[in-house]
Short mmCIF file of C-alpha atoms in Angstrom, two decimals:
data_model
loop_
_atom_site.label_atom_id
_atom_site.label_comp_id
_atom_site.label_asym_id
_atom_site.label_seq_id
_atom_site.Cartn_x
_atom_site.Cartn_y
_atom_site.Cartn_z
CA MET A 579 19.54 -9.62 0.10
CA SER A 580 16.42 -7.66 -0.70
CA ARG A 581 13.14 -9.51 -1.09
CA VAL A 582 10.24 -9.13 -3.52
CA ARG A 583 7.00 -8.61 -1.64
CA VAL A 584 3.32 -7.95 -2.14
CA GLY A 585 1.86 -5.92 0.73
CA GLY A 586 -1.66 -4.87 1.66
CA PHE A 587 -3.25 -6.49 -1.39
CA SER A 588 -7.01 -6.64 -0.84
CA ILE A 589 -9.12 -9.51 -2.16
CA SER A 590 -12.78 -10.42 -1.79
CA LEU A 591 -14.07 -13.60 -0.19
CA ASP A 592 -14.62 -14.99 -3.69
CA GLY A 593 -11.06 -14.25 -4.71
CA PHE A 594 -11.24 -11.04 -6.74
CA GLY A 595 -8.55 -8.39 -6.38
CA ALA A 596 -10.40 -5.78 -8.47
CA GLY A 597 -13.89 -5.22 -9.77
CA PRO A 598 -14.80 -5.31 -13.46
CA GLY A 599 -14.75 -2.29 -15.75
CA GLN A 600 -11.87 -0.13 -14.58
CA SER A 601 -12.30 3.47 -15.75
CA LEU A 602 -11.57 7.03 -14.74
CA ASP A 603 -14.70 6.93 -12.56
CA HIS A 604 -13.91 3.47 -11.18
CA PRO A 605 -10.12 3.21 -10.70
CA LEU A 606 -10.47 -0.12 -8.88
CA GLY A 607 -13.22 -1.43 -11.13
CA ARG A 608 -16.90 -1.34 -10.23
CA ARG A 609 -17.29 -1.96 -6.48
CA GLY A 610 -13.54 -2.36 -6.19
CA ASP A 611 -13.38 0.29 -3.48
CA GLU A 612 -15.32 -2.07 -1.20
CA LEU A 613 -12.22 -4.27 -1.00
CA HIS A 614 -10.23 -1.48 0.63
CA GLN A 615 -12.56 -0.30 3.39
CA TRP A 616 -10.20 -1.82 5.95
CA LEU A 617 -7.51 0.59 4.75
CA PHE A 618 -9.37 3.86 4.26
CA GLY A 619 -10.07 4.52 7.92
CA THR A 620 -6.57 3.81 9.24
CA ARG A 621 -4.21 6.44 10.57
CA PHE A 622 -1.75 5.44 7.84
CA PHE A 623 -4.18 6.18 5.02
CA GLN A 624 -5.48 9.39 6.57
CA SER A 625 -1.91 10.62 6.94
CA MET A 626 -1.18 9.68 3.33
CA ILE A 627 -3.99 11.93 2.09
CA GLY A 628 -3.03 14.75 4.45
CA GLN A 629 -5.77 14.27 7.02
CA PRO A 630 -5.46 13.97 10.80
CA GLY A 631 -6.73 11.09 12.91
CA GLY A 632 -7.55 7.61 11.73
CA SER A 633 -7.89 4.28 13.47
CA GLU A 634 -5.25 2.31 15.33
CA GLY A 635 -5.28 -1.44 15.80
CA VAL A 636 -4.55 -4.45 13.61
CA ASP A 637 -5.64 -2.92 10.29
CA GLN A 638 -3.47 0.13 10.96
CA ALA A 639 -0.44 -2.02 11.76
CA TYR A 640 -0.74 -4.00 8.54
CA ALA A 641 -1.44 -0.86 6.48
CA ASP A 642 1.70 0.80 7.79
CA ARG A 643 3.77 -2.31 7.21
CA ALA A 644 2.48 -2.62 3.64
CA MET A 645 4.41 0.49 2.59
CA ARG A 646 7.54 0.24 4.78
CA GLY A 647 10.95 -1.10 3.87
CA PHE A 648 10.68 -0.72 0.11
CA GLY A 649 13.30 0.89 -2.09
CA ALA A 650 11.43 0.44 -5.37
CA PHE A 651 7.96 -0.44 -6.66
CA ILE A 652 6.60 -2.20 -9.75
CA LEU A 653 3.16 -1.40 -11.14
CA GLY A 654 1.19 -2.65 -14.10
CA ARG A 655 0.05 -0.02 -16.54
CA ASN A 656 -3.58 -0.39 -15.40
CA MET A 657 -2.45 0.40 -11.87
CA PHE A 658 -0.87 3.60 -13.14
CA GLY A 659 -3.97 4.79 -14.99
CA PRO A 660 -6.87 4.08 -17.36
CA VAL A 661 -5.10 5.21 -20.56
CA ARG A 662 -4.81 2.40 -23.15
CA GLY A 663 -2.62 2.00 -26.21
CA PRO A 664 0.05 4.51 -27.22
CA TRP A 665 0.35 7.47 -24.87
CA PRO A 666 -1.67 10.27 -26.53
CA ASP A 667 0.28 12.94 -24.64
CA GLU A 668 2.16 13.51 -21.38
CA ALA A 669 -0.86 14.74 -19.44
CA TRP A 670 -1.61 11.63 -17.36
CA THR A 671 0.75 11.28 -14.39
CA GLY A 672 -1.16 8.76 -12.25
CA TRP A 673 -4.13 8.64 -9.91
CA TRP A 674 -2.36 10.26 -6.96
CA GLY A 675 -1.84 13.94 -7.74
CA ASP A 676 1.52 15.70 -7.50
CA ASP A 677 2.85 13.65 -4.56
CA PRO A 678 2.23 9.91 -5.11
CA PRO A 679 2.59 7.64 -2.06
CA TYR A 680 5.63 5.69 -3.32
CA HIS A 681 8.50 8.11 -2.61
CA ALA A 682 10.93 5.83 -4.49
CA PRO A 683 11.63 4.73 -8.07
CA THR A 684 8.43 3.16 -9.41
CA PHE A 685 8.62 1.01 -12.52
CA VAL A 686 5.52 0.84 -14.72
CA LEU A 687 5.06 -2.10 -17.11
CA THR A 688 3.90 -0.98 -20.54
CA HIS A 689 4.22 -1.81 -24.25
CA HIS A 690 4.58 1.84 -25.18
CA ARG A 691 7.64 3.97 -24.56
CA ARG A 692 7.40 7.05 -22.37
CA ASP A 693 10.01 9.26 -20.69
CA PRO A 694 10.34 9.04 -16.89
CA ILE A 695 8.19 11.37 -14.79
CA GLU A 696 9.69 12.95 -11.68
CA MET A 697 7.05 13.71 -9.06
CA ALA A 698 7.09 15.39 -5.67
CA GLY A 699 8.24 13.44 -2.62
CA GLY A 700 10.88 11.37 -4.38
CA THR A 701 8.64 9.31 -6.67
CA THR A 702 9.89 8.82 -10.22
CA PHE A 703 7.77 6.79 -12.63
CA ILE A 704 9.98 4.81 -15.02
CA PHE A 705 8.27 3.07 -17.93
CA VAL A 706 9.61 -0.39 -18.84
CA THR A 707 8.76 -1.87 -22.22
CA ASP A 708 10.83 -5.07 -22.22
CA GLY A 709 8.96 -7.25 -19.75
CA ILE A 710 8.62 -8.23 -16.11
CA GLU A 711 12.15 -9.60 -15.75
CA ALA A 712 13.72 -6.36 -16.97
CA ALA A 713 11.50 -4.34 -14.65
CA LEU A 714 12.49 -6.49 -11.67
CA GLU A 715 16.18 -6.25 -12.52
CA GLN A 716 15.95 -2.47 -12.65
CA ALA A 717 13.87 -2.33 -9.46
CA ARG A 718 16.35 -4.50 -7.54
CA ALA A 719 19.20 -2.25 -8.63
CA ALA A 720 17.27 0.85 -7.55
CA ALA A 721 16.17 -0.65 -4.21
CA GLY A 722 19.64 -1.56 -2.99
CA ASP A 723 19.33 -3.33 0.36
CA LEU A 724 15.62 -2.49 0.65
CA ASP A 725 12.80 -4.67 -0.69
CA VAL A 726 10.94 -4.41 -3.98
CA LYS A 727 7.15 -4.18 -3.82
CA ILE A 728 4.92 -5.57 -6.54
CA GLY A 729 2.16 -3.03 -6.17
CA GLY A 730 -0.41 -4.47 -8.57
CA GLY A 731 -2.75 -4.69 -10.20
CA VAL A 732 -4.00 -8.25 -10.28
CA GLU A 733 -2.43 -9.33 -13.56
CA THR A 734 0.96 -7.94 -12.59
CA VAL A 735 0.94 -9.87 -9.29
CA ARG A 736 -0.13 -13.02 -11.14
CA GLN A 737 2.72 -12.69 -13.64
CA TYR A 738 5.34 -12.33 -10.92
CA LEU A 739 3.82 -15.20 -8.93
CA CYS A 740 3.90 -17.52 -11.94
CA ALA A 741 7.50 -16.48 -12.60
CA GLY A 742 8.45 -17.56 -9.07
CA ALA A 743 9.71 -14.07 -8.27
CA ILE A 744 7.65 -13.21 -5.17
CA ASP A 745 9.06 -14.10 -1.74
CA GLU A 746 6.23 -12.88 0.51
CA MET A 747 2.63 -11.86 0.02
CA HIS A 748 0.31 -10.09 2.47
CA LEU A 749 -3.35 -10.42 1.50
CA ALA A 750 -6.15 -8.51 3.22
CA LEU A 751 -9.25 -10.67 2.94
CA SER A 752 -12.18 -8.27 2.92
CA PRO A 753 -15.67 -9.40 4.00
CA VAL A 754 -17.32 -8.74 0.65
CA VAL A 755 -18.25 -10.81 -2.42
CA LEU A 756 -17.95 -9.22 -5.85
CA GLY A 757 -19.23 -12.05 -8.05
CA GLN A 758 -17.05 -10.93 -10.92
CA GLY A 759 -13.85 -9.02 -11.57
CA GLU A 760 -10.16 -9.95 -11.72
CA ALA A 761 -9.38 -13.19 -9.89
CA LEU A 762 -6.03 -13.08 -8.14
CA LEU A 763 -5.19 -16.75 -7.58
CA ALA A 764 -7.34 -18.67 -10.08
CA GLY A 765 -5.29 -21.49 -11.60
CA ILE A 766 -2.21 -20.76 -9.47
CA ASP A 767 -0.92 -23.54 -7.20
CA LEU A 768 0.63 -21.67 -4.28
CA THR A 769 1.78 -24.89 -2.64
CA ALA A 770 3.68 -25.92 -5.75
CA LEU A 771 5.30 -22.49 -5.77
CA GLY A 772 6.52 -23.13 -2.22
CA PHE A 773 4.21 -20.81 -0.27
CA ARG A 774 2.92 -21.45 3.21
CA VAL A 775 0.88 -19.34 5.60
CA THR A 776 3.19 -17.68 8.13
CA GLU A 777 0.70 -15.25 9.72
CA HIS A 778 -3.06 -14.88 9.95
CA GLN A 779 -4.78 -12.31 12.10
CA PRO A 780 -8.28 -10.86 12.11
CA GLY A 781 -8.35 -7.10 11.92
CA GLU A 782 -11.19 -4.67 12.50
CA HIS A 783 -12.39 -4.76 8.86
CA ALA A 784 -10.35 -7.51 7.15
CA THR A 785 -8.47 -10.71 7.92
CA HIS A 786 -4.76 -10.43 7.22
CA VAL A 787 -2.89 -13.42 5.83
CA VAL A 788 0.84 -13.51 5.06
CA LEU A 789 2.25 -16.22 2.81
CA ALA A 790 5.98 -16.75 2.33
CA ARG A 791 8.31 -19.14 0.57
#
């Protein structure tokens, strides 16, 4: 049976998964890009943006693994873009250009209806207005025998954690403190949810921790 996983989710030493003040100029919130420095230099990321080279090693291995084996993705609306409220038009199609990195059905949580968007490379954004359970049901059906990835952002991961829907979570603990932003695990008892640490390994620019139920 397919699993529901979080992969390659970066958090700061003080527990924030995004900086404050997300905007068009700051997709990850202010200073949020500092959380992902471990990823940007890897061969995986460089290949994703069409560039040669990139680092090997532990960070590369976890980066590659964070996008493998998934047949569907779930994103919060903030992860899809900075537009708020009713969709003003059909112009915004995500942060990633014409060929997003998902290459599979990608379900976007929203309160406002929008028709699906077919992108290059096999990504189709499907907008779900009836909650996290409905999105997960659709994602499981689309994924088949492959896993479903909860891609973020912070609030979306928190909702699925609290619902007991996540089977495995890979966190990349970045050596930075943000002081403020969106706290990933505040108020969530991972032990009560059945999680235990199954892997922990220092990488070149982050420490990688895998928790599973």
